[in-house]
Coordinates of C-alpha atoms and ligand atoms in Angstrom, one line a residue:
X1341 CA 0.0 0.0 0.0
X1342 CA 1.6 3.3 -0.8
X1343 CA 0.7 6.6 1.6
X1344 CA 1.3 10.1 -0.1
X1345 CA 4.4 11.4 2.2
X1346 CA 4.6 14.3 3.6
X1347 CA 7.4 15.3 0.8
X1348 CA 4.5 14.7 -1.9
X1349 CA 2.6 17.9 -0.8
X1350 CA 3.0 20.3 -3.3
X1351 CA 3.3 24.7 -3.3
X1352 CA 3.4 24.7 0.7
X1353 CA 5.0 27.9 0.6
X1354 CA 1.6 30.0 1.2
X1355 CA -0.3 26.8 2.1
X1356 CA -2.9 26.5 4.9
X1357 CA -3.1 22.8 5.7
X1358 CA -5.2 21.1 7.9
X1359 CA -3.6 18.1 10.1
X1360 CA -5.9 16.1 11.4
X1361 CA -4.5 14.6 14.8
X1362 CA -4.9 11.9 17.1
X1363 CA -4.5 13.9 20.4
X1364 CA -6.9 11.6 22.3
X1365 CA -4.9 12.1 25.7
X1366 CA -6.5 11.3 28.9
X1367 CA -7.5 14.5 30.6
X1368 CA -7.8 15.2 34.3
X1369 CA -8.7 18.1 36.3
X1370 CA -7.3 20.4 33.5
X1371 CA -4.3 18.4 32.6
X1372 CA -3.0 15.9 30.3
X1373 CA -2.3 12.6 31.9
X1374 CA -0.4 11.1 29.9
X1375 CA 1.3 12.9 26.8
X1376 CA 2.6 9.8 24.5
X1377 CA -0.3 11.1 22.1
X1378 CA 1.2 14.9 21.5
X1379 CA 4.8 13.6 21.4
X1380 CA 4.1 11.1 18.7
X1381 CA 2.2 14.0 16.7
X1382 CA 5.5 16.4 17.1
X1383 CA 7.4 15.0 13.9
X1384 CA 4.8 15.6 11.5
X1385 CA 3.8 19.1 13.0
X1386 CA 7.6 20.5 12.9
X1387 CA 7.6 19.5 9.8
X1388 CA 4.2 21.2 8.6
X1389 CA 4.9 24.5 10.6
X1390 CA 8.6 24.7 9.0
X1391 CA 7.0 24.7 5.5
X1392 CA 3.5 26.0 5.3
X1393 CA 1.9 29.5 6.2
X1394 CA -0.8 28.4 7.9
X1395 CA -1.6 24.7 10.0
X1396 CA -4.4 24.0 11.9
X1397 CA -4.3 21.1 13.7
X1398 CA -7.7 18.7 14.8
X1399 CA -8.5 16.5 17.1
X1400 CA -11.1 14.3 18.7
X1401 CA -11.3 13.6 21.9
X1402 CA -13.3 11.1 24.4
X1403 CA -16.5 10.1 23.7
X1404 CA -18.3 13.6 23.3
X1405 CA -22.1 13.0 21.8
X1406 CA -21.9 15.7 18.5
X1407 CA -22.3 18.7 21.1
X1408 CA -20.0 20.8 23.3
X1409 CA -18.8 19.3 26.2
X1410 CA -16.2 21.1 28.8
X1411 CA -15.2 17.5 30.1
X1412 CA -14.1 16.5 26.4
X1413 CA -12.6 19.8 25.8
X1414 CA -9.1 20.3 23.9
X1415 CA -8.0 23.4 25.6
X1416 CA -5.5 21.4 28.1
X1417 CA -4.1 19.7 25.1
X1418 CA -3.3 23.5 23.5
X1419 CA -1.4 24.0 26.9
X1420 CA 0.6 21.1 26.5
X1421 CA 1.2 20.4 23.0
X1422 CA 2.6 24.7 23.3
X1423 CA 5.5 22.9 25.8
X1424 CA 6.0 20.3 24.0
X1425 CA 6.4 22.3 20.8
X1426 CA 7.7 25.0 22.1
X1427 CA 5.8 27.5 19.7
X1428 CA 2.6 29.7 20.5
X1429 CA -0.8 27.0 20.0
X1430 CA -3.8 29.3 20.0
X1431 CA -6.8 27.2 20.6
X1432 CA -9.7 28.1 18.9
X1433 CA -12.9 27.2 20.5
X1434 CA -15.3 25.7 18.0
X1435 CA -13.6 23.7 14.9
X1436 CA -15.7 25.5 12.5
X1437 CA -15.1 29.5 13.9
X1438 CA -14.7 31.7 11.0
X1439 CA -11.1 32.1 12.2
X1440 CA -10.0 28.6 12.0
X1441 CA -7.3 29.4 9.8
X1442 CA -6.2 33.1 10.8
X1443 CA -2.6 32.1 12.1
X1444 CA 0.3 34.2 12.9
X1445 CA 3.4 32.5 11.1
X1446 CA 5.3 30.4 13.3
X1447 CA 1.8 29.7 15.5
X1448 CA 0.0 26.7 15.4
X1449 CA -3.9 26.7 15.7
X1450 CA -5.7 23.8 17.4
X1451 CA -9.1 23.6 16.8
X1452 CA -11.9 22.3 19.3
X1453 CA -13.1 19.1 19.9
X1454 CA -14.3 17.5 15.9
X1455 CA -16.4 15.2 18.2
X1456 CA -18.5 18.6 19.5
X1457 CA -20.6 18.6 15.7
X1458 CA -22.8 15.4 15.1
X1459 CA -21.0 15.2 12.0
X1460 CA -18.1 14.0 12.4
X1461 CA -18.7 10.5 13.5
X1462 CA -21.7 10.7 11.0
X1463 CA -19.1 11.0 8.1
X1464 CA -21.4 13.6 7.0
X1465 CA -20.0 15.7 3.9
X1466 CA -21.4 19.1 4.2
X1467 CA -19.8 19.1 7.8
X1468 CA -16.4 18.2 6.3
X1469 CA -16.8 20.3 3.3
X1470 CA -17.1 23.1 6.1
X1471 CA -14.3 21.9 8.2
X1472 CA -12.2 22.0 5.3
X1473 CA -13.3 24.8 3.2
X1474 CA -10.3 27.2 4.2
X1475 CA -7.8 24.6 3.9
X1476 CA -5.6 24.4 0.9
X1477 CA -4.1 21.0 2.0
X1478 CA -4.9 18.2 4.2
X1479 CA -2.5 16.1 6.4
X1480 CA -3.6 12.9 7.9
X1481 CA -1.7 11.4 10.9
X1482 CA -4.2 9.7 13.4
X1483 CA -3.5 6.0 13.0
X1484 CA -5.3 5.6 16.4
X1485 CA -8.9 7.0 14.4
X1486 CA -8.1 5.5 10.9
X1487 CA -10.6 2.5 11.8
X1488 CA -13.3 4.4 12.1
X1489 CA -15.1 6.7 8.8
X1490 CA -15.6 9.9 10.4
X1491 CA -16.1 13.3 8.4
X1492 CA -12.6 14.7 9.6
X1493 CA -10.6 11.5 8.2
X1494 CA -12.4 9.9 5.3
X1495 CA -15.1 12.6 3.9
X1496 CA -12.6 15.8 4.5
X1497 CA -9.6 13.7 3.0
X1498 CA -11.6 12.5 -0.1
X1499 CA -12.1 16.5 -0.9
X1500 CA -8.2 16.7 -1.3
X1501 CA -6.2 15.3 -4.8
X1502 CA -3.0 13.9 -4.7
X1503 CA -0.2 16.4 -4.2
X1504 CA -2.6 17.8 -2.0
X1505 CA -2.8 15.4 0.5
X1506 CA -0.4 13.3 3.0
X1507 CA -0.3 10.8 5.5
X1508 CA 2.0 12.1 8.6
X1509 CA 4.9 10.6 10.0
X1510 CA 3.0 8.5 12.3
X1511 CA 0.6 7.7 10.2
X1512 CA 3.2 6.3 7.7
X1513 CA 5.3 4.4 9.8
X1514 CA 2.1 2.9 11.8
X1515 CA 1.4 1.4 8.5
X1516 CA 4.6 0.2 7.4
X1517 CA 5.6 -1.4 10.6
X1518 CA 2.1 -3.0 11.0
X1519 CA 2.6 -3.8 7.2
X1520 CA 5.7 -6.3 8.4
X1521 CA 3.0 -8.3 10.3
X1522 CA 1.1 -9.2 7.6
X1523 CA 2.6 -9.4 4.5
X1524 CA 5.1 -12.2 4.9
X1525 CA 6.6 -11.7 9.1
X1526 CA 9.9 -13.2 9.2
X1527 CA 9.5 -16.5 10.6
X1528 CA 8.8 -17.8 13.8
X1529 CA 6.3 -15.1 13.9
X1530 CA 5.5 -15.4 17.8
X1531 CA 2.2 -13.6 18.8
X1532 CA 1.1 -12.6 22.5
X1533 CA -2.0 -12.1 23.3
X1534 CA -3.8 -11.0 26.7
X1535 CA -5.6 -8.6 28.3
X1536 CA -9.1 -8.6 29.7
X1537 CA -11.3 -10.2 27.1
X1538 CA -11.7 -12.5 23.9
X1539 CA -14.7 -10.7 22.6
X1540 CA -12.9 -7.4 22.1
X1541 CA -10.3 -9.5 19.8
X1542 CA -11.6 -12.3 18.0
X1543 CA -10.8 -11.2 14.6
X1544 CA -7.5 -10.4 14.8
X1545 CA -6.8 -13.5 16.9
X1546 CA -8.2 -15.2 13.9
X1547 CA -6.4 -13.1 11.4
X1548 CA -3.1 -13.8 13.3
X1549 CA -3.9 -18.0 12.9
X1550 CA -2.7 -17.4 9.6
X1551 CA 0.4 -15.9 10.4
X1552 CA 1.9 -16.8 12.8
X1553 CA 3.8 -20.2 14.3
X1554 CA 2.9 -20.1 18.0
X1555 CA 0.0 -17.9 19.6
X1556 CA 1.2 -17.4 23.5
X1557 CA -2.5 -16.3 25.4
X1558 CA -2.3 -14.9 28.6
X1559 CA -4.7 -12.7 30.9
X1560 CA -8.3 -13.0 31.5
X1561 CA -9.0 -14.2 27.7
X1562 CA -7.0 -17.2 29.1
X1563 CA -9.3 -18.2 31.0
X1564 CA -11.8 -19.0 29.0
X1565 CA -9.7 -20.7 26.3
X1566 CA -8.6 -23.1 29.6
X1567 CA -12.8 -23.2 30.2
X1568 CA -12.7 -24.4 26.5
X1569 CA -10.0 -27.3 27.0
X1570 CA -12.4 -28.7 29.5
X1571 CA -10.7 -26.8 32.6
X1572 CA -12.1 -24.9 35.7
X1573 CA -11.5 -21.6 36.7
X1574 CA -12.9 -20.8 39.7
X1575 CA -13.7 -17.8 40.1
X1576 CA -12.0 -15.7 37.5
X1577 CA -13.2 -13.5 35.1
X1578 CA -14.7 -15.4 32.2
X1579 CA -16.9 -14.8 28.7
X1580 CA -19.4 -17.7 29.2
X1581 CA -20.4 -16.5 25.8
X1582 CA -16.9 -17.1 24.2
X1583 CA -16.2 -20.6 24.5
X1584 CA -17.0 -22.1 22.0
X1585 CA -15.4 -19.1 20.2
X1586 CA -11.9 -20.2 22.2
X1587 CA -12.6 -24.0 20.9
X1588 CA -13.1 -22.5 17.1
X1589 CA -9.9 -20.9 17.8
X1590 CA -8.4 -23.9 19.6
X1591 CA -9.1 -26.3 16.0
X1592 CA -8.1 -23.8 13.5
X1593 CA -5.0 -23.5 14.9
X1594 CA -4.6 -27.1 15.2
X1595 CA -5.5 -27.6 11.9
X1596 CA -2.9 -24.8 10.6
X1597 CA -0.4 -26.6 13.0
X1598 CA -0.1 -23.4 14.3
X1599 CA 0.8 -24.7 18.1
X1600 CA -1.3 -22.8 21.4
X1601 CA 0.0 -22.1 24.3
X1602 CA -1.8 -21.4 27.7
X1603 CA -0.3 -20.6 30.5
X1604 CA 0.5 -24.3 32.5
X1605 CA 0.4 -22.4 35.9
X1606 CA -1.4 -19.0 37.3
X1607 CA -1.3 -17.2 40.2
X1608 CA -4.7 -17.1 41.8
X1609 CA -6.4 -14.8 44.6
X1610 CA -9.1 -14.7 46.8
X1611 CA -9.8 -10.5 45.8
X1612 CA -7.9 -8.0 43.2
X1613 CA -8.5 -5.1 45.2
X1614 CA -7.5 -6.6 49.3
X1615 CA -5.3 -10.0 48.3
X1616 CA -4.9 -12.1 51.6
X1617 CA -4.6 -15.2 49.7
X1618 CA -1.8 -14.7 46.7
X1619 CA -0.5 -18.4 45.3
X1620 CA 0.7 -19.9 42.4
X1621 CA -1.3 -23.0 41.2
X1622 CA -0.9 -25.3 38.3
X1623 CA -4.1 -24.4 35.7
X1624 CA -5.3 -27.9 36.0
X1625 CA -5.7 -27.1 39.8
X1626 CA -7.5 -23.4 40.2
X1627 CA -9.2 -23.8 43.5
X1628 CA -12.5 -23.3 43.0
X1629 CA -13.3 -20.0 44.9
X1630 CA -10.5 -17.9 43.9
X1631 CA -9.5 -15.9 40.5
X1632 CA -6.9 -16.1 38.0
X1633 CA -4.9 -13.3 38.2
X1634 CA -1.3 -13.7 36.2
X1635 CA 0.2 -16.5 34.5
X1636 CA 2.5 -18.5 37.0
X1637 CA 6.6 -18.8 36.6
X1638 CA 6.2 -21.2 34.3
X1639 CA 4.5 -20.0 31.7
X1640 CA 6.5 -16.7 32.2
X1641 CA 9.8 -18.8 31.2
X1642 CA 7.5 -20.4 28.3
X1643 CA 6.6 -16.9 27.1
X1644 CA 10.2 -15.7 27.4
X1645 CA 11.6 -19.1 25.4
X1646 CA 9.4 -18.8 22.5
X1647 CA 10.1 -15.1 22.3
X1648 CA 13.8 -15.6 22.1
X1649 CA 13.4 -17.6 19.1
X1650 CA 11.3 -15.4 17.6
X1651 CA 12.0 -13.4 14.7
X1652 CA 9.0 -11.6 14.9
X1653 CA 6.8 -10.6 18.1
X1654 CA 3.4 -9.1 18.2
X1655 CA 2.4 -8.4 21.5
X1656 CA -1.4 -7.1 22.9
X1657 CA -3.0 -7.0 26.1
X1658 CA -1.3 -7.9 29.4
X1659 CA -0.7 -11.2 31.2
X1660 CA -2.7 -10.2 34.0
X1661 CA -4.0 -7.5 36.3
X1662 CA -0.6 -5.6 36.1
X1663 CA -2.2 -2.4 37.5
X1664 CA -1.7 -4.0 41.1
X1665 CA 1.8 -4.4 41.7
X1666 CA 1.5 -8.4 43.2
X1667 CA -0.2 -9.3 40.3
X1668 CA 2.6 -7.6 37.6
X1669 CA 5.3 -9.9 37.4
X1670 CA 3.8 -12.0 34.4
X1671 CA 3.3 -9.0 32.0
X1672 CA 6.9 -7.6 33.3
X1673 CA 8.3 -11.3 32.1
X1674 CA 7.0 -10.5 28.4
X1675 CA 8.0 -6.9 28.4
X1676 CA 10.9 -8.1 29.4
X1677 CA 11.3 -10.6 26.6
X1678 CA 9.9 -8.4 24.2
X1679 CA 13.0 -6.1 25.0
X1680 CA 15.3 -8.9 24.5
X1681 CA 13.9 -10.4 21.5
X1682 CA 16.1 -10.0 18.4
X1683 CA 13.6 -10.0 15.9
X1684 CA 11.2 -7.2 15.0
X1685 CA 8.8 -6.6 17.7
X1686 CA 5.7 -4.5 17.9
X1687 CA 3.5 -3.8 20.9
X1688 CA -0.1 -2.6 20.4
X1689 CA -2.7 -2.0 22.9
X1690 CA -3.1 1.2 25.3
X1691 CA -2.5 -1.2 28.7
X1692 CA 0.3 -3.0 26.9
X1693 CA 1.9 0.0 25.7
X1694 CA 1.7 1.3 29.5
X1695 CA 2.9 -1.8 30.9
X1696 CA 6.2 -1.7 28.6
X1697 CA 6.8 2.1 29.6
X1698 CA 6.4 1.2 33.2
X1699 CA 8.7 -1.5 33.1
X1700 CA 11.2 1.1 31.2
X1701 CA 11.4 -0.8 28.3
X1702 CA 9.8 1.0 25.5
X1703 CA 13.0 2.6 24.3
X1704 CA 13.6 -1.5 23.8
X1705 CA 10.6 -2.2 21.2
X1706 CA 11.0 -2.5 17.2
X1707 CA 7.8 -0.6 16.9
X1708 CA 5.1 0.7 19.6
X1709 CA 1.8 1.3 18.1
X1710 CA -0.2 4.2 19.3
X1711 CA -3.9 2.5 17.9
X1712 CA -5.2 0.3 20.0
X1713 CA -8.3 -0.9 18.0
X1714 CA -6.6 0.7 14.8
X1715 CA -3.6 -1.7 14.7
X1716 CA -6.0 -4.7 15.8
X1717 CA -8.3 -4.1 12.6
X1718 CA -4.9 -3.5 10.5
X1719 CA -4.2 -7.0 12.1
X1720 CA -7.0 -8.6 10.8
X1721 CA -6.8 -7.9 7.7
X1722 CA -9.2 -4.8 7.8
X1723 CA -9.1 -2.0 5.0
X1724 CA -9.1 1.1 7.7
X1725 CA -11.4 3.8 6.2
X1726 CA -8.9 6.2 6.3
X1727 CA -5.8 5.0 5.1
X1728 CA -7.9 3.4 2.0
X1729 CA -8.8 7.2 1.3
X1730 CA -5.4 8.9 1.8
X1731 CA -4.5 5.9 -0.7
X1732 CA -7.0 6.6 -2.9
Ligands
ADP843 P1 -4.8 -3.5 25.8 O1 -5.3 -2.2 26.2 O2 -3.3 -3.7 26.0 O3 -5.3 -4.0 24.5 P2 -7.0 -4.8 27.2 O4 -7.7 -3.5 27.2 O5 -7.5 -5.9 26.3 O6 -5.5 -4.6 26.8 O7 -7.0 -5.4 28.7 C1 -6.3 -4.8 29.7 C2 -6.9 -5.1 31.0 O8 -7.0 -6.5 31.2 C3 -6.0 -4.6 32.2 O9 -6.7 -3.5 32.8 C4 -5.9 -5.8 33.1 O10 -6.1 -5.5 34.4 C5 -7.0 -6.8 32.6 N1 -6.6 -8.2 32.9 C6 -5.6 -8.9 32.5 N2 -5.6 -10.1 33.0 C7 -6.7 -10.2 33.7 C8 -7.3 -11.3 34.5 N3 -6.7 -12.5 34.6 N4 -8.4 -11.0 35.1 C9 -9.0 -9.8 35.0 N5 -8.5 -8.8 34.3 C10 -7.4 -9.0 33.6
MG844 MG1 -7.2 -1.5 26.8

């Protein structure tokens, strides 16, 4: 698949481009939480603002309902994306003002919320012919949205001919790296997959039985592929619903002789939040009232064997309930594999992601994707709305 680059745009000089963003940071009382989001959006912007008169960069964020809401509000996001620039960002406080595009040179604008107009995530045309009216050229770098056909990446890109358009940086090399996963990974392709649920993942998981040589599962989705071998699981979280989806997955991969592993031992507990009981059991053994929690030691050396081997690594979702320290160490054992791995690896997933930059590792990773549910549907083969139009 080839992306316009950014070097394709044509007659910047004079330009006023609009760059749609993925700065979907989490905000708390007024400030940005986390700010992986803004830094990944940096490349592309320096490189916009260097060129073109005028760039205006959008955004959505949270799940604002097509009107204003102060909770989903970009105006913390101006405050920090000014620091991290460190350039004036005026924010301007409705995405379609008048003065959208009225920048001093050297400013960047950042317009409100896209998600604040119904039309957005309606992929409604006369909202992204306004959005876009005053924009000469249109700059696409929010992998993390490219899934989903909203106005601001698929109707307001398809306004825009080639040499007039561009993917971003991140954009680009979200597509490229993911690109390595599915059009012929280096062998043994080794995937790991965790987190809290199956039914949030089936596709790719499917997708990936077609890739890869050994599928390492981990987390609470575990547990009901161990339900699905005929095991109990006490008192763990589980997705009654999703067994027999776990045995589909179970004989397709036995059929592709692509080989399954589940974790051969977990630590169980009696509660998440208050542990007094903490112990390490076989997974043939769960005791019947207490809850899976993280795979055990030995599936941690599994996990970290088959990823030495590996000359390729996909990793989503985490071993277990890494938020509590006690109940880290198994996600920690495949960060820290991932990190060691010689092969190409790429982690995907907003918990995952956070786990590897906990564990200080992230500097570690071949590629780190910033689309959660973006990179999944890349994964399973999915044509994203808004890479197919920046293709076009
Ligand atoms: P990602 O964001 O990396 O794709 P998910 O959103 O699918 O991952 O799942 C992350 C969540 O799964 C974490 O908050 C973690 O606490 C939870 N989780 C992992 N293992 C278990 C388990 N055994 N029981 C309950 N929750 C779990
Ligand atoms: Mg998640």
């Amino acid at each position: 698949m080839s992306l316009p680059a950014l070097e394709e745009l044509e007659a910047l000089a004079g330009a006023r481009v609009l760059a749609r963003l993925d700065l979907n940071v989490p905000v708390g009382g007024g400030e940005v939480l986390d700010d992986t989001r803004i830094t990944a959006a940096l490349p592309s912007l320096r490189w916009l603002l260097e060129r073109a008169e005028v760039v205006a960069a959008c955004s959505h964020l949270g799940k604002a309902k097509g009107r204003p809401e102060p909770a989903f509000s970009l105006a913390p996001v101006a405050e920090a994306l000014a620091s991290a620039l460190g350039r004036p960002v005026r924010f301007v406080a409705d995405c379609l003002d008048p003065a959208r595009a009225d920048a001093a040179r050297g400013e960047l604008l950042l317009l409100e919320n896209l998600r604040f107009h119904a039309g957005e995530q309606a992929n409604d045309p006369g909202f992204a012919e306004r959005l876009a009216a005053p924009f000469s050229h249109y700059v696409n770098d929010a992998f993390g949205t490219a899934h989903r056909a909203h106005a601001s990446v698929v109707a307001a890109a398809a306004r825009y001919p080639r040499g007039r358009r561009a993917a971003g940086r991140l954009m680009a090399s979200e597509v490229a790296a993911l690109g390595r996963l599915v059009d012929a990974p280096e062998q043994p392709f080794v995937a790991v997959v965790g987190g809290a649920k199956i039914s949030t993942k089936t596709a790719p998981l499917a997708a990936l039985l077609g890739r890869v040589s050994t599928l390492l599962i981990g987390g609470g989705m575990a547990n009901t592929f161990l339900l699905a071998r005929g095991l109990e699981v006490g008192r763990s979280l589980v997705e009654a619903d999703m067994v027999d989806t776990a045995r589909e997955v179970l004989a397709t991969a036995a059929a592709r002789g692509v080989e399954v592993v589940l974790p051969a031992d977990v630590v169980v507990t009696d509660t998440i939040e208050d542990p007094h009981r903490v112990e390490v059991v076989p997974s043939d053994r769960i005791p019947a009232g207490l809850s899976v929690v993280d795979i055990g030691p030995r599936a941690r050396a599994r996990c970290a064997a088959a990823l030495g081997a590996a000359r390729t690594v996909f990793w989503n979702g985490p071993m277990g309930v890494f938020e509590s320290e006690a109940f880290a160490a198994g996600t920690l054992a495949v960060a820290a594999a991932l990190a060691a791995c010689p092969g190409f690896t790429v982690v995907g997933g907003g918990e995952s992601v956070m786990a590897v930059r906990q564990a200080g590792l992230i500097d570690r990773i071949g590629h780190v994707s910033t689309g959660g549910g973006a990179s999944l549907a890349f994964l399973a083969g999915e044509e994203l709305p808004a890479v197919a139009v920046l293709a076009g």
